Short mmCIF file of C-alpha atoms in Angstrom, two decimals:
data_model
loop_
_atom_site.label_atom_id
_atom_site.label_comp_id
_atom_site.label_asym_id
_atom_site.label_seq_id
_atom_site.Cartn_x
_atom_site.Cartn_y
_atom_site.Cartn_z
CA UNK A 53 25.97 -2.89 2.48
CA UNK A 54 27.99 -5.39 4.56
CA UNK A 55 24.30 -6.42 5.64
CA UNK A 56 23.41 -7.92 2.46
CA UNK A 57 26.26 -9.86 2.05
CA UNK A 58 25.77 -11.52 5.16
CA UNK A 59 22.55 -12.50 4.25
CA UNK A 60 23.84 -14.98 1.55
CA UNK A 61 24.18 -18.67 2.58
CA UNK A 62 21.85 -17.73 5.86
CA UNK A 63 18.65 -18.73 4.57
CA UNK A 64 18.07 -22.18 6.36
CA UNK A 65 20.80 -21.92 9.28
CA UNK A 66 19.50 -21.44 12.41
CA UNK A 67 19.29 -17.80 13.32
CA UNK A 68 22.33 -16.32 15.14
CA UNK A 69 21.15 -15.26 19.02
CA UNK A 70 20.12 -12.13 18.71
CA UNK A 71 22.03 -9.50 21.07
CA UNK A 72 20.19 -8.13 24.47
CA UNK A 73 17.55 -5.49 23.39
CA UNK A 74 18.70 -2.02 23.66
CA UNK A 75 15.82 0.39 24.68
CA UNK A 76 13.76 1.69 21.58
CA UNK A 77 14.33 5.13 20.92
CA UNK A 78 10.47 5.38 19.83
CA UNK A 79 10.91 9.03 18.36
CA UNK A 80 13.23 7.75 15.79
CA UNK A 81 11.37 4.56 15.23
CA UNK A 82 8.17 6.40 14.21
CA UNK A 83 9.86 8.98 12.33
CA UNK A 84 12.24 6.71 10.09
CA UNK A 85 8.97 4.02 10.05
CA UNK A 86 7.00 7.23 8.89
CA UNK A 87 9.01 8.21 6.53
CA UNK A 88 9.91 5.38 4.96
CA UNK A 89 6.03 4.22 4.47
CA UNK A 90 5.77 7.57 2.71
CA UNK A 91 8.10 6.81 0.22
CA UNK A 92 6.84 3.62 -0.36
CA UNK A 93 3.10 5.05 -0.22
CA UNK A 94 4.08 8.43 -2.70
CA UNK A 95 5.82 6.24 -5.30
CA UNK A 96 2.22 4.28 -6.08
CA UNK A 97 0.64 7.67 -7.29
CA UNK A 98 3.54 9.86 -7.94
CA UNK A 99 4.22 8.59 -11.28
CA UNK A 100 0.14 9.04 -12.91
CA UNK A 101 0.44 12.49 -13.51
CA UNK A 102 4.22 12.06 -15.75
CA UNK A 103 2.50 9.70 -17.92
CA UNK A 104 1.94 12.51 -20.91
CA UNK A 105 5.72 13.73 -20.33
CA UNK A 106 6.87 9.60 -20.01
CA UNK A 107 5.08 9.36 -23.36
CA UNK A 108 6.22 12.63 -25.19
CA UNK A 109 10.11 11.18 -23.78
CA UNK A 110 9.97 7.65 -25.00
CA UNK A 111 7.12 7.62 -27.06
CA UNK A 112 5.52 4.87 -24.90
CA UNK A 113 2.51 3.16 -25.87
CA UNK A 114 -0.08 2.77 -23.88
CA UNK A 115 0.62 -0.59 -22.71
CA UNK A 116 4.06 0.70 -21.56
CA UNK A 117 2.34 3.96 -20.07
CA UNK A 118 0.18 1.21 -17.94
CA UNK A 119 3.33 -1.17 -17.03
CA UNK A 120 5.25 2.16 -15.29
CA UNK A 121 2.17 1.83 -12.63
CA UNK A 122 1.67 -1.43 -12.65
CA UNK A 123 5.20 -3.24 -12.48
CA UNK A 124 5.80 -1.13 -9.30
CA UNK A 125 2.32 -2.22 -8.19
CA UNK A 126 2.80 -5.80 -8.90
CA UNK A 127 6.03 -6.68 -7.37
CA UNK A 128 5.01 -4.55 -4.25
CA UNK A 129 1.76 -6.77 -3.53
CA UNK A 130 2.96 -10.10 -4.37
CA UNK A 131 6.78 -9.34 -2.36
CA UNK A 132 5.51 -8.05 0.88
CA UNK A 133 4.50 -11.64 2.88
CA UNK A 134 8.24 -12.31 1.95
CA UNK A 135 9.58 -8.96 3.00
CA UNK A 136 7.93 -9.71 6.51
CA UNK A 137 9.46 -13.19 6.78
CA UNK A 138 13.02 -12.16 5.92
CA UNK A 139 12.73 -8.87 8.69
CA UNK A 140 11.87 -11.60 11.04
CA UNK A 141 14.38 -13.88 9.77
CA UNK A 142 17.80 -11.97 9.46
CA UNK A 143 16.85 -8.38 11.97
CA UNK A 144 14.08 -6.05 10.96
CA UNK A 145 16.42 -3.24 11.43
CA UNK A 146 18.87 -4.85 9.01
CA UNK A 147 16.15 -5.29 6.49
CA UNK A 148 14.76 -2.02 6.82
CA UNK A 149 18.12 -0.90 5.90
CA UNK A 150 18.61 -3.27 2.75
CA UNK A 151 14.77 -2.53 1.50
CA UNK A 152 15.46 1.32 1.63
CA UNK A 153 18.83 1.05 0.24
CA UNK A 154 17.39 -1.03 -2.69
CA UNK A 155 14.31 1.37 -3.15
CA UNK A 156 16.60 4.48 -3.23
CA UNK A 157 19.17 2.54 -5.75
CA UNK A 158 15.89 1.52 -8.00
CA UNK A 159 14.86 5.42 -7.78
CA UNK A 160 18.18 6.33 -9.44
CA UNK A 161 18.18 3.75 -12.22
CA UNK A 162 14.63 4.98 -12.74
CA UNK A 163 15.68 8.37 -12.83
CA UNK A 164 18.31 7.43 -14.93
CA UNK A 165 16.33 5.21 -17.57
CA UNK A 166 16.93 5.64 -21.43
CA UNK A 167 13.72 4.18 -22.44
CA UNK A 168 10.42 2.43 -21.34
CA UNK A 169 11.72 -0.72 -20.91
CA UNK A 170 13.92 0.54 -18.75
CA UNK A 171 11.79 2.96 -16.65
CA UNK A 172 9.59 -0.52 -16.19
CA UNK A 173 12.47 -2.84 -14.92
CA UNK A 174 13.73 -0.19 -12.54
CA UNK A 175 10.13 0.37 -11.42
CA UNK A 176 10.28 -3.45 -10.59
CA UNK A 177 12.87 -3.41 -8.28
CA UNK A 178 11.71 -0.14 -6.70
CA UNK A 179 8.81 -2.31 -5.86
CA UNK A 180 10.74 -5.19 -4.56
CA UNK A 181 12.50 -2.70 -1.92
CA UNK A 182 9.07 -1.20 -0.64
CA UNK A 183 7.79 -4.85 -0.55
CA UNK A 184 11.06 -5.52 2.32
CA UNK A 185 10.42 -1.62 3.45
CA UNK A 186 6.47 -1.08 4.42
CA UNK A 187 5.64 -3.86 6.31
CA UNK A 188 8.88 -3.31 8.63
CA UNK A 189 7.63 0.06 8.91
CA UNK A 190 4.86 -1.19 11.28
CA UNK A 191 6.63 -3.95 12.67
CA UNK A 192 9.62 -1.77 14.02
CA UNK A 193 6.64 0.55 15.80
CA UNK A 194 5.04 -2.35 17.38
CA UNK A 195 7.95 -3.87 18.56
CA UNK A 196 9.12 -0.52 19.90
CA UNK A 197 5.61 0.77 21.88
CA UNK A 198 3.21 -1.71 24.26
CA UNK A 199 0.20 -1.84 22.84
CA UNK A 200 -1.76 0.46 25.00
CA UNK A 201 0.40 3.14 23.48
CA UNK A 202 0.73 1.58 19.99
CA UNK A 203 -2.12 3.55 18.61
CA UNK A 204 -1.01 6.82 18.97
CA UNK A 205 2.35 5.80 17.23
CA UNK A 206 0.48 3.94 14.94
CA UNK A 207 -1.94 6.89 13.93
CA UNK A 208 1.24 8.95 13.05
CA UNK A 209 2.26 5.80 10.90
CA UNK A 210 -1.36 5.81 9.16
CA UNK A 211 -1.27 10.02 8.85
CA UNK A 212 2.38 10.25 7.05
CA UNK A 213 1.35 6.95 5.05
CA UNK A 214 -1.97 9.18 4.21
CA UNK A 215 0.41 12.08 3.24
CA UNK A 216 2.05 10.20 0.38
CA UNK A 217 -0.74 8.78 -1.34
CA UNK A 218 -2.11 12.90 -0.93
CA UNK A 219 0.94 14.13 -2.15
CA UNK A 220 1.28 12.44 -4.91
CA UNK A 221 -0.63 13.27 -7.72
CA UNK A 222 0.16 17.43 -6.19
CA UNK A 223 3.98 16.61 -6.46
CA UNK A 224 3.84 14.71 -9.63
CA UNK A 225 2.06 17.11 -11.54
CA UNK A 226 4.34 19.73 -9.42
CA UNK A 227 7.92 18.20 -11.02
CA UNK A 228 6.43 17.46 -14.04
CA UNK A 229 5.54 20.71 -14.73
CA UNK A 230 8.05 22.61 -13.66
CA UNK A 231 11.68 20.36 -13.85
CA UNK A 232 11.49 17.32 -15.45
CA UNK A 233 9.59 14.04 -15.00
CA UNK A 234 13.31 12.53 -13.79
CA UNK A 235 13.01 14.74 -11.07
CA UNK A 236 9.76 12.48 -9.55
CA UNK A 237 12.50 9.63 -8.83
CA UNK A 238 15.35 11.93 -7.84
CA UNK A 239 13.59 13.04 -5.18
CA UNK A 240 13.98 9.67 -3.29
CA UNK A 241 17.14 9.62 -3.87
CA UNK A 242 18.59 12.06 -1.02
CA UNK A 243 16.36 11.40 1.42
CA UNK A 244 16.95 7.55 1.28
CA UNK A 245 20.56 8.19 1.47
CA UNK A 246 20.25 10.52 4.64
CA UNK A 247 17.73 7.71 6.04
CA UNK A 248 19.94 4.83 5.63
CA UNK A 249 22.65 5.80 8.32
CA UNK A 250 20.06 7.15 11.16
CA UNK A 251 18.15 3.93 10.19
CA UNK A 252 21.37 1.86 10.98
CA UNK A 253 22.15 3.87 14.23
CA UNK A 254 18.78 4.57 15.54
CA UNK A 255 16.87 1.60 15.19
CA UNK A 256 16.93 -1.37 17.59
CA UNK A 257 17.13 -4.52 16.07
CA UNK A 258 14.69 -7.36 16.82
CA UNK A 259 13.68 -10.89 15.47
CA UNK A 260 10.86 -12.75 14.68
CA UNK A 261 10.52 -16.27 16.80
CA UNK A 262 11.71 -18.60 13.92
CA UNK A 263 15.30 -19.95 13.02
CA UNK A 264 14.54 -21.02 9.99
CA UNK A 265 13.12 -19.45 6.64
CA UNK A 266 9.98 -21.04 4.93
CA UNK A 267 11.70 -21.47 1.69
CA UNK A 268 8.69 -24.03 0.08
CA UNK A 269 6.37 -21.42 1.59
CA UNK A 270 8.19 -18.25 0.20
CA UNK A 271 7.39 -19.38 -3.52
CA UNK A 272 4.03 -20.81 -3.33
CA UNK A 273 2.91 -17.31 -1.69
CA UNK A 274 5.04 -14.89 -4.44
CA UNK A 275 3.87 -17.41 -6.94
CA UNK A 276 0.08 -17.59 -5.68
CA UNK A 277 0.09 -13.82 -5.42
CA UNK A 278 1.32 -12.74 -8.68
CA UNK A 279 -1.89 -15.22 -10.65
CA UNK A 280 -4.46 -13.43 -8.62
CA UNK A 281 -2.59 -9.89 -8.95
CA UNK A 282 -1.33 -10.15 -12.74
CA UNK A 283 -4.94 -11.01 -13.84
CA UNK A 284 -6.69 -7.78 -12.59
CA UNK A 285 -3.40 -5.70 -14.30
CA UNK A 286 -3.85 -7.32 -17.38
CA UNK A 287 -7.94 -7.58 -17.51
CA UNK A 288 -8.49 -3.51 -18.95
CA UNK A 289 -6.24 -4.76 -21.74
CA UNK A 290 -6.85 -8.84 -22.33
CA UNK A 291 -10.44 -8.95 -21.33
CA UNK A 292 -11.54 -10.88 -18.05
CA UNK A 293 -12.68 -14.48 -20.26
CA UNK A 294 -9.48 -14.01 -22.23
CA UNK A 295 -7.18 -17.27 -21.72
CA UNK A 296 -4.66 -14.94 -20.25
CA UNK A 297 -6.32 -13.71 -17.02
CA UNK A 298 -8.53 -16.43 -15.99
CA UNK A 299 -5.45 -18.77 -16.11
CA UNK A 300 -3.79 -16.34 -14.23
CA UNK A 301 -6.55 -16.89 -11.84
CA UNK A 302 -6.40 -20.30 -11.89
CA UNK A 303 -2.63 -20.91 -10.73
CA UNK A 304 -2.79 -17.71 -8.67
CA UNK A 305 -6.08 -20.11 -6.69
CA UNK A 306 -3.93 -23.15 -7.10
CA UNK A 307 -0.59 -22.08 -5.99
CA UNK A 308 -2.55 -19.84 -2.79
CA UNK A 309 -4.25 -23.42 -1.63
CA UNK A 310 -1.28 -25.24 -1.92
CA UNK A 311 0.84 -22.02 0.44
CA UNK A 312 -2.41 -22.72 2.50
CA UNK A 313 -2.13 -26.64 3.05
CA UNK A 314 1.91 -26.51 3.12
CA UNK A 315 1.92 -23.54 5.96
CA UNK A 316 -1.01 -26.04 7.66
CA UNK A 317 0.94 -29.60 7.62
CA UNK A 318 4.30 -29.33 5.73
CA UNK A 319 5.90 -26.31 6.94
CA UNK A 320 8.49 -27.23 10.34
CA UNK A 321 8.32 -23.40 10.69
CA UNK A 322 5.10 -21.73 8.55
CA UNK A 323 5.68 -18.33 8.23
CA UNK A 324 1.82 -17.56 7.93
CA UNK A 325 0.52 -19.55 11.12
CA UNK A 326 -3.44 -20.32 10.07
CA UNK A 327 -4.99 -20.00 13.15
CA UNK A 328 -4.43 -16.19 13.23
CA UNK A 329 -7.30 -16.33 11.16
CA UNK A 330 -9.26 -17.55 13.98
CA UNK A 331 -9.13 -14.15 15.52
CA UNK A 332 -11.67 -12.18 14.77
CA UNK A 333 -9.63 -8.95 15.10
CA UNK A 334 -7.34 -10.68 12.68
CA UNK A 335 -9.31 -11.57 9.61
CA UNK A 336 -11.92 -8.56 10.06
CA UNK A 337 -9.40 -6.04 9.88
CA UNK A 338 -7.68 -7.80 7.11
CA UNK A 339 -10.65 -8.27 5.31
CA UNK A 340 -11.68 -4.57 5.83
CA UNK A 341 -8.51 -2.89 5.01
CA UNK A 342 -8.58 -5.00 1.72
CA UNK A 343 -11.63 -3.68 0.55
CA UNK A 344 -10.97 -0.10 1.87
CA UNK A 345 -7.93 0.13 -1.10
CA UNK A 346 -10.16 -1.66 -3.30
CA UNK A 347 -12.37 1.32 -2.51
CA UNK A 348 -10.11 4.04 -2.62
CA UNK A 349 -7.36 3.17 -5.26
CA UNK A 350 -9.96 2.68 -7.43
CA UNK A 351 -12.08 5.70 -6.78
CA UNK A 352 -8.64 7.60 -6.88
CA UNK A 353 -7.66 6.56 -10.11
CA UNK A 354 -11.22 7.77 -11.66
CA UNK A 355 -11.07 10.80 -9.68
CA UNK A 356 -7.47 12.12 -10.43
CA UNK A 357 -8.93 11.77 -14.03
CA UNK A 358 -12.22 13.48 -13.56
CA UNK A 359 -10.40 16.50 -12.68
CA UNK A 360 -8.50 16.57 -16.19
CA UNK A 361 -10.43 14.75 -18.67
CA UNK A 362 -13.80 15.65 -17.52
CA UNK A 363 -13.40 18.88 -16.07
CA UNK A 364 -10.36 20.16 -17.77
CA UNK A 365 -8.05 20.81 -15.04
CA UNK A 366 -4.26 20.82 -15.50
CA UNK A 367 -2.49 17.32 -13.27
CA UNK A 368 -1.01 20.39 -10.86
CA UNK A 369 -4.57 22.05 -9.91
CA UNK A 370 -6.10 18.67 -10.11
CA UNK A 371 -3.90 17.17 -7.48
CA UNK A 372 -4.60 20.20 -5.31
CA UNK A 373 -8.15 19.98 -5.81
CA UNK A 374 -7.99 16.31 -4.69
CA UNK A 375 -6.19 17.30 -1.51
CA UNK A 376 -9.20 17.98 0.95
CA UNK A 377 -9.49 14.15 0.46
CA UNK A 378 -6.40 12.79 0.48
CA UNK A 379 -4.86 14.94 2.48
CA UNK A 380 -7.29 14.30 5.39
CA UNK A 381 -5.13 11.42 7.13
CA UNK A 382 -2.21 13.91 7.92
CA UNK A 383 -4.82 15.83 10.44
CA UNK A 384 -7.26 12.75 11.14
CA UNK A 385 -5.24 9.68 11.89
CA UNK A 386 -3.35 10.50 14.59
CA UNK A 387 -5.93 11.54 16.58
CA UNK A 388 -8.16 8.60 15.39
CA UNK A 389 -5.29 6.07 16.68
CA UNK A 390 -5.31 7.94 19.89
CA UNK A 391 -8.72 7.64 20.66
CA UNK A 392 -8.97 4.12 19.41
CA UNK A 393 -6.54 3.29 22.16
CA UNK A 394 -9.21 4.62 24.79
CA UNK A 395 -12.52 3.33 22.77
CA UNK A 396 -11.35 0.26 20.81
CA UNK A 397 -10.67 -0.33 16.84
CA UNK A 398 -14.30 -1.38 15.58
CA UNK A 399 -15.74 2.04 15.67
CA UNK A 400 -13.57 4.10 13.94
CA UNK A 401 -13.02 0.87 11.36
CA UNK A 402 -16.88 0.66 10.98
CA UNK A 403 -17.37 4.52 10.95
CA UNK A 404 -14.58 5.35 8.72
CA UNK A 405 -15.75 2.79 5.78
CA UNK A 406 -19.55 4.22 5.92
CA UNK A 407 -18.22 7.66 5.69
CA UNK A 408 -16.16 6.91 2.86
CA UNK A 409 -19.25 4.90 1.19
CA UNK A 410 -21.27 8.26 1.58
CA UNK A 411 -18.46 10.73 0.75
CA UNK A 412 -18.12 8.58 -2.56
CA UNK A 413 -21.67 7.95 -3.04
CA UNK A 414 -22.29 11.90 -2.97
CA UNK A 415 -19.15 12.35 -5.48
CA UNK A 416 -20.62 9.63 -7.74
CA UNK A 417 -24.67 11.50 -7.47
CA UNK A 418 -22.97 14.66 -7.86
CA UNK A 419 -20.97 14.10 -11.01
CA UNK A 420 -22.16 15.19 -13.99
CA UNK A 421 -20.65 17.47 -16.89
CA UNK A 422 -19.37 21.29 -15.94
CA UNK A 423 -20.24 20.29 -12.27
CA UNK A 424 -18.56 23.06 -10.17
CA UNK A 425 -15.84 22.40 -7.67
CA UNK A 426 -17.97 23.16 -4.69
CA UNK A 427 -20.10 20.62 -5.11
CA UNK A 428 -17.69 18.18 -5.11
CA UNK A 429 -15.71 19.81 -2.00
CA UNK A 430 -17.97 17.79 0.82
CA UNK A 431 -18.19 14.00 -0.18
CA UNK A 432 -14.34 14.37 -0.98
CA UNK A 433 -13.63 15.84 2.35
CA UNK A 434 -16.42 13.27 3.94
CA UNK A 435 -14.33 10.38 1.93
CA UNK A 436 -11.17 11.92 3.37
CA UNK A 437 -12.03 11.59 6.86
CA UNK A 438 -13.51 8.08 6.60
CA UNK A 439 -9.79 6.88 5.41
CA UNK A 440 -8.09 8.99 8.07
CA UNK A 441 -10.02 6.66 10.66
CA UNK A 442 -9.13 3.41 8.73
CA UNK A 443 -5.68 3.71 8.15
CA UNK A 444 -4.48 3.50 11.79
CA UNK A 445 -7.14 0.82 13.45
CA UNK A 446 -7.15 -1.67 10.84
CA UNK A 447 -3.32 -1.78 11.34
CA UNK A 448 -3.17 -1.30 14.60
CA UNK A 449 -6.43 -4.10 15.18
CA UNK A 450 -4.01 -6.63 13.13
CA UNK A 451 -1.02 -6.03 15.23
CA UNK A 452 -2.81 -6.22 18.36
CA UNK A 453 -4.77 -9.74 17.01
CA UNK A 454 -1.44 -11.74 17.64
CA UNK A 455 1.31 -12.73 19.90
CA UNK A 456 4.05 -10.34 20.08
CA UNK A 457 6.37 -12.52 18.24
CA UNK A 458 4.13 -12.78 15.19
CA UNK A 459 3.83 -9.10 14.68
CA UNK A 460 6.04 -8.90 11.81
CA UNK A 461 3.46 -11.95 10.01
CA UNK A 462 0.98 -9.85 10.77
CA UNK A 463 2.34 -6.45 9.18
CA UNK A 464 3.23 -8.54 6.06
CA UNK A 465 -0.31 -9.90 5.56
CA UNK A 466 -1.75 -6.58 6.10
CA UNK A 467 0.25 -4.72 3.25
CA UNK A 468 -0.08 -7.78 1.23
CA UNK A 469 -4.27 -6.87 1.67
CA UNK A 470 -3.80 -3.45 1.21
CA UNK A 471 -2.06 -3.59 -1.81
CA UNK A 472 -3.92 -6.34 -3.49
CA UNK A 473 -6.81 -4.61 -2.95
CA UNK A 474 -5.26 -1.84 -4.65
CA UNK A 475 -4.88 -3.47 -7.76
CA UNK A 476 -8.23 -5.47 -7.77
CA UNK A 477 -9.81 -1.71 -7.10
CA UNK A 478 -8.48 0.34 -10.39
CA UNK A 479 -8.88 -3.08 -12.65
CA UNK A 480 -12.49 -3.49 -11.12
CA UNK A 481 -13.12 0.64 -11.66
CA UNK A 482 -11.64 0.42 -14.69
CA UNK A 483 -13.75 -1.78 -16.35
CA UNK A 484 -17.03 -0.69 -15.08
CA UNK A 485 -15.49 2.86 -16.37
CA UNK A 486 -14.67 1.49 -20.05
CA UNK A 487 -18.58 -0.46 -20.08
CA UNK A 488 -20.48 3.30 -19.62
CA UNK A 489 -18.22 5.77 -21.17
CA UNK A 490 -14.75 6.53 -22.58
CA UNK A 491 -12.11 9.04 -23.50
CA UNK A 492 -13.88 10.36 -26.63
CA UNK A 493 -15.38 13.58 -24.98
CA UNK A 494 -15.74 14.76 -21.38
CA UNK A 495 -19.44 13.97 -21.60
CA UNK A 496 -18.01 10.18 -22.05
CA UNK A 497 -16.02 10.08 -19.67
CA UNK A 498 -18.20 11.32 -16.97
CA UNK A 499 -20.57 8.85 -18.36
CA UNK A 500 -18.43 5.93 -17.16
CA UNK A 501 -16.80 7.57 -13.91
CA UNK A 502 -20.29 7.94 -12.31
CA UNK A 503 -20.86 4.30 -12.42
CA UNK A 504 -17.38 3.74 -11.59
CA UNK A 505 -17.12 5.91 -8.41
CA UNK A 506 -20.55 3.82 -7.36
CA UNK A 507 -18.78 0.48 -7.57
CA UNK A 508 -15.69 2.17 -5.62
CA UNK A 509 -18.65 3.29 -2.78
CA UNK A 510 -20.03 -0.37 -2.47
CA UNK A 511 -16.62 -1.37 -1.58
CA UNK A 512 -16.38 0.32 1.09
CA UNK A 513 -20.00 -0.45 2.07
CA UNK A 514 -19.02 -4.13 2.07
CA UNK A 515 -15.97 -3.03 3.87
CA UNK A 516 -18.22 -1.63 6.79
CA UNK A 517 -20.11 -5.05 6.88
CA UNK A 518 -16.95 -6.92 7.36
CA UNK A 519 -15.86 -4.32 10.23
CA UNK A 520 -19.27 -5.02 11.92
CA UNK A 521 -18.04 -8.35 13.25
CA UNK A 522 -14.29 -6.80 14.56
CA UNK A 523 -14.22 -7.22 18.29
CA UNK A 524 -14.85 -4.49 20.04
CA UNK A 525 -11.43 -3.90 22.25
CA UNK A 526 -9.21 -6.98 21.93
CA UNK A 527 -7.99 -9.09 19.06
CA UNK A 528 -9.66 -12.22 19.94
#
C-alpha cells in the first residue's frame, strides 16, 4: 500500500525516470490483465439477479434496487479516461495494483453493508477501482506484445472479458440461491488478494510519455462524463424532458466541449491528444465498440428478464439458458484476435456487428408468449458469436491506431466508449420497453421486449455502418 502513499503530492512534479525495462513476462501479463478485466466485467451483471434477495434484506425500493447497478455503472464510465492518465502518470503496474486493491477493499465493504445506502456507496468505490483497473488491463498487454502478436494476446483479453459478462447472471443467480447474496462480493475478495502480490512481482512497470498530470483536463472529462451518463440512469425514472436529465445533458455537452477545446489549446500536456481522432482506425473502432454495448447491454438487460418474467424461468436456469450467447467469447475471441492479426480488424469488426444485428433481430421476430427455448437457441448463439469477433479487434484496432506511447490514452477512451454505451443501451431499451408493455403479465412484458430487442438490433446495425469505414490493416 506503500504505492498509494507515494502517489500523494506527485500529481504535477515531473515524473521520476522510470527504471530500464525488464523483459515482459507476457504469460503473466495476460493472465493477471485477464483476470482482472473479468472482475471488473462480472461485477456489471453479477449483482441483477440478487436484486429480489437485496430487496427481501433491506427492503430496498426500487429506486435503491436500480442505484446497486447503476452507482457501480456510473463511476466506472465517467472514471476510466482518468484511470488511464494516472497508469501513465505514476507506473501502470503500480496502478494496476492500487485499482485492484481498491476494487477488492470496495467488495468487502459491499459484502459487509448493513443497508442500501450502504451497499450503494461501496458499489461506488468498487467502480472507481475498475475505472483505474480495466483500461490498464489492455495497456499492460500492449505494452508487453509488438503488435503483430498483440492480437492473439488481445483475443484472450476479449474471451475472459466475454466470460464475466457470461458468468454473471449464471453465478449470481448461483450464490443467490444457494449461500447468500453477500457471497456475490466475497467472491472478489480472495482472488484480489492472491492477485495483488503476483501483480506486484510479475508485472513490468512502464510509463506513459508525459511528466505532468492534466489536472484542468481530469475534471472537465469526470465532470463532462457524469451529465451525459447520469441522464440516461436517471431517464426510466425522471422522464427524458424532465428538468433533471436534459440539464444533465446540457453540462455533460458543456463541460465535454470545454475538455475538448482545453486538451486542443490550453493543456501543456493534454492527456486526450485530438488528432487521434484523425485516424480512421481510431474513431471507427471507438465509435463501433460504443454502439456494440449500446447493443448488447441493452439487449442483455431485456433478455436476462425475458427468461423470468416472460417465460418463468428461475435467475439460475435463466442465466444458463443465456449462456450459448454470452458465453460465446470464451471459445470465439481468441481465435478471432488471431486471425485478425493475419487478415486485418475491419472484417471481423464489420462481420461481428451484422451477426449480432441478425442474431438479435431473429430473438426479437421470434419472441412471443410460451415461445419454446429452441427457438430462441440460434439468434442467441448467432448474437454470441458476432460479440466474440468484436471484443478483441475493436480493442486491438484502437491500440494499434496510435503511437506506442499513447496506448494507455487509447485503452482509457475505449472503456470510457464501452461503458457509456452501456448505460445509454439499458436506458434507451428501457424506455422503448416501458412505451409497449410492462410488468403486469408475461403477455406485457413480451409486448415491450420485442420492440426493445429491435432497437438493441439497430444498434448494432449502425455499429456495422460505422465499422465499414475502419481501415482495412493499419490504424491510419
Amino acid at each position: 500500500m506503500a504505492d498509494i502513499a507515494d502517489l500523494a503530492g506527485n500529481l504535477v512534479a515531473p515524473a521520476r525516470k522510470p527504471p530500464a525495462a525488464a523483459p515482459p513476462r507476457r504469460a503473466w501479463t495476460v493472465g493477471l490483465a485477464g483476470l482482472g478485466a473479468l472482475l471488473c466485467a462480472l461485477d456489471v451483471v453479477v449483482v441483477a439477479t440478487a436484486l429480489p434477495a437485496l430487496q427481501a434484506d433491506f427492503g430496498a425500493s426500487l429506486s435503491e434496487l436500480e442505484w446497486t447497478i447503476n452507482a457501480y455503472n456510473l463511476v466506472f464510465a465517467c472514471l476510466t479516461l482518468t484511470g488511464a492518465a494516472l497508469g501513465d502518470r505514476f507506473g501502470r503496474r503500480r496502478m494496476y495494483v492500487v485499482g485492484l486493491a481498491v476494487f477488492t477493499l470496495a467488495s468487502a465493504w459491499a459484502a459487509l453493508a448493513g443497508g442500501a445506502g450502504e451497499l450503494i456507496a461501496a458499489r461506488a468505490v468498487q467502480g472507481a477501482g475498475a475505472a483505474v483497473l480495466l483500461p490498464l488491463t489492455l495497456t499492460l498487454i500492449s505494452e508487453a506484445f509488438p503488435a503483430e502478436k498483440r492480437g492473439v494476446a488481445i483475443g484472450l483479453w476479449g474471451g475472459v472479458s466475454g466470460l464475466g459478462v457470461a458468468a454473471g447472471p449464471v453465478l449470481g443467480g448461483a450464490v443467490t440461491d444457494g449461500l447468500s447474496w453477500q457471497w456475490i462480493f466475497w467472491l472478489n475478495v480472495p482472488l484480489g488478494l492472491v492477485m495483488l502480490p503476483l501483480a506486484a512481482l510479475k508485472l513490468r512497470e512502464s510509463y506513459g510519455p508525459r511528466p505532468q498530470l492534466d489536472i484542468v483536463g481530469l475534471v472537465l472529462a469526470a465532470v463532462g462524463l457524469t451529465g451525459l451518463a447520469w441522464a440516461p440512469v436517471r431517464a426510466p425514472e425522471a422522464g427524458w424532458g424532465s428538468a433533471e436529465v436534459l440539464g444533465a445533458l446540457a453540462v455533460g455537452a458543456v463541460f465535454v466541449v470545454a475538455f475538448l477545446g482545453w486538451e486542443r489549446s490550453g493543456a501543456k500536456y493534454p492527456m486526450l491528444p485530438l488528432g487521434h481522432f484523425r485516424r480512421r482506425g481510431f474513431s471507427t473502432a471507438n465509435g463501433a465498440i460504443f454502439l456494440m454495448f449500446m447493443s448488447l447491454l441493452g439487449a442483455l438487460f431485456m433478455i436476462s428478464q425475458l427468461f423470468q418474467v416472460g417465460l418463468g424461468n428461475s435467475p439460475l436456469e435463466a442465466g444458463v439458458r443465456i449462456l450459448v450467447w454470452t458465453g460465446m467469447p470464451l471459445l470465439v475471441a481468441p481465435l478471432a484476435g488471431a486471425l485478425a492479426d493475419r487478415f486485418g480488424n475491419r472484417p471481423f469488426m464489420l462481420g461481428g456487428l451484422v451477426l449480432q444485428a441478425v442474431g438479435l433481430g431473429l430473438m426479437a421476430w421470434q419472441v412471443e408468449p410460451g415461445v419454446s427455448y429452441d427457438r430462441l437457441v440460434v439468434p442467441l448463439v448467432i448474437a454470441g458469436i458476432g460479440i466474440s469477433m468484436v471484443f478483441p479487434t475493436a480493442a486491438n484496432a484502437v491500440t494499434a491506431s496510435v503511437p506506442p506511447a499513447d496506448v494507455g490514452v487509447a485503452a482509457g477512451v475505449n472503456n470510457a466508449m464501452r461503458e457509456l454505451g452501456g448505460v445509454f443501451g439499458v436506458a434507451v431499451a428501457a424506455a422503448v420497453f416501458v412505451r409497449y408493455g410492462g410488468y403486469d403479465s408475461a403477455e406485457s412484458f413480451i409486448d415491450g421486449c420485442a420492440p426493445a430487442l429491435w432497437v438493441s438490433a439497430a444498434a448494432s446495425a449502425a455499429g456495422a455502418m460505422v465499422a465499414v469505414f475502419a481501415p482495412s490493416k493499419d490504424g491510419s
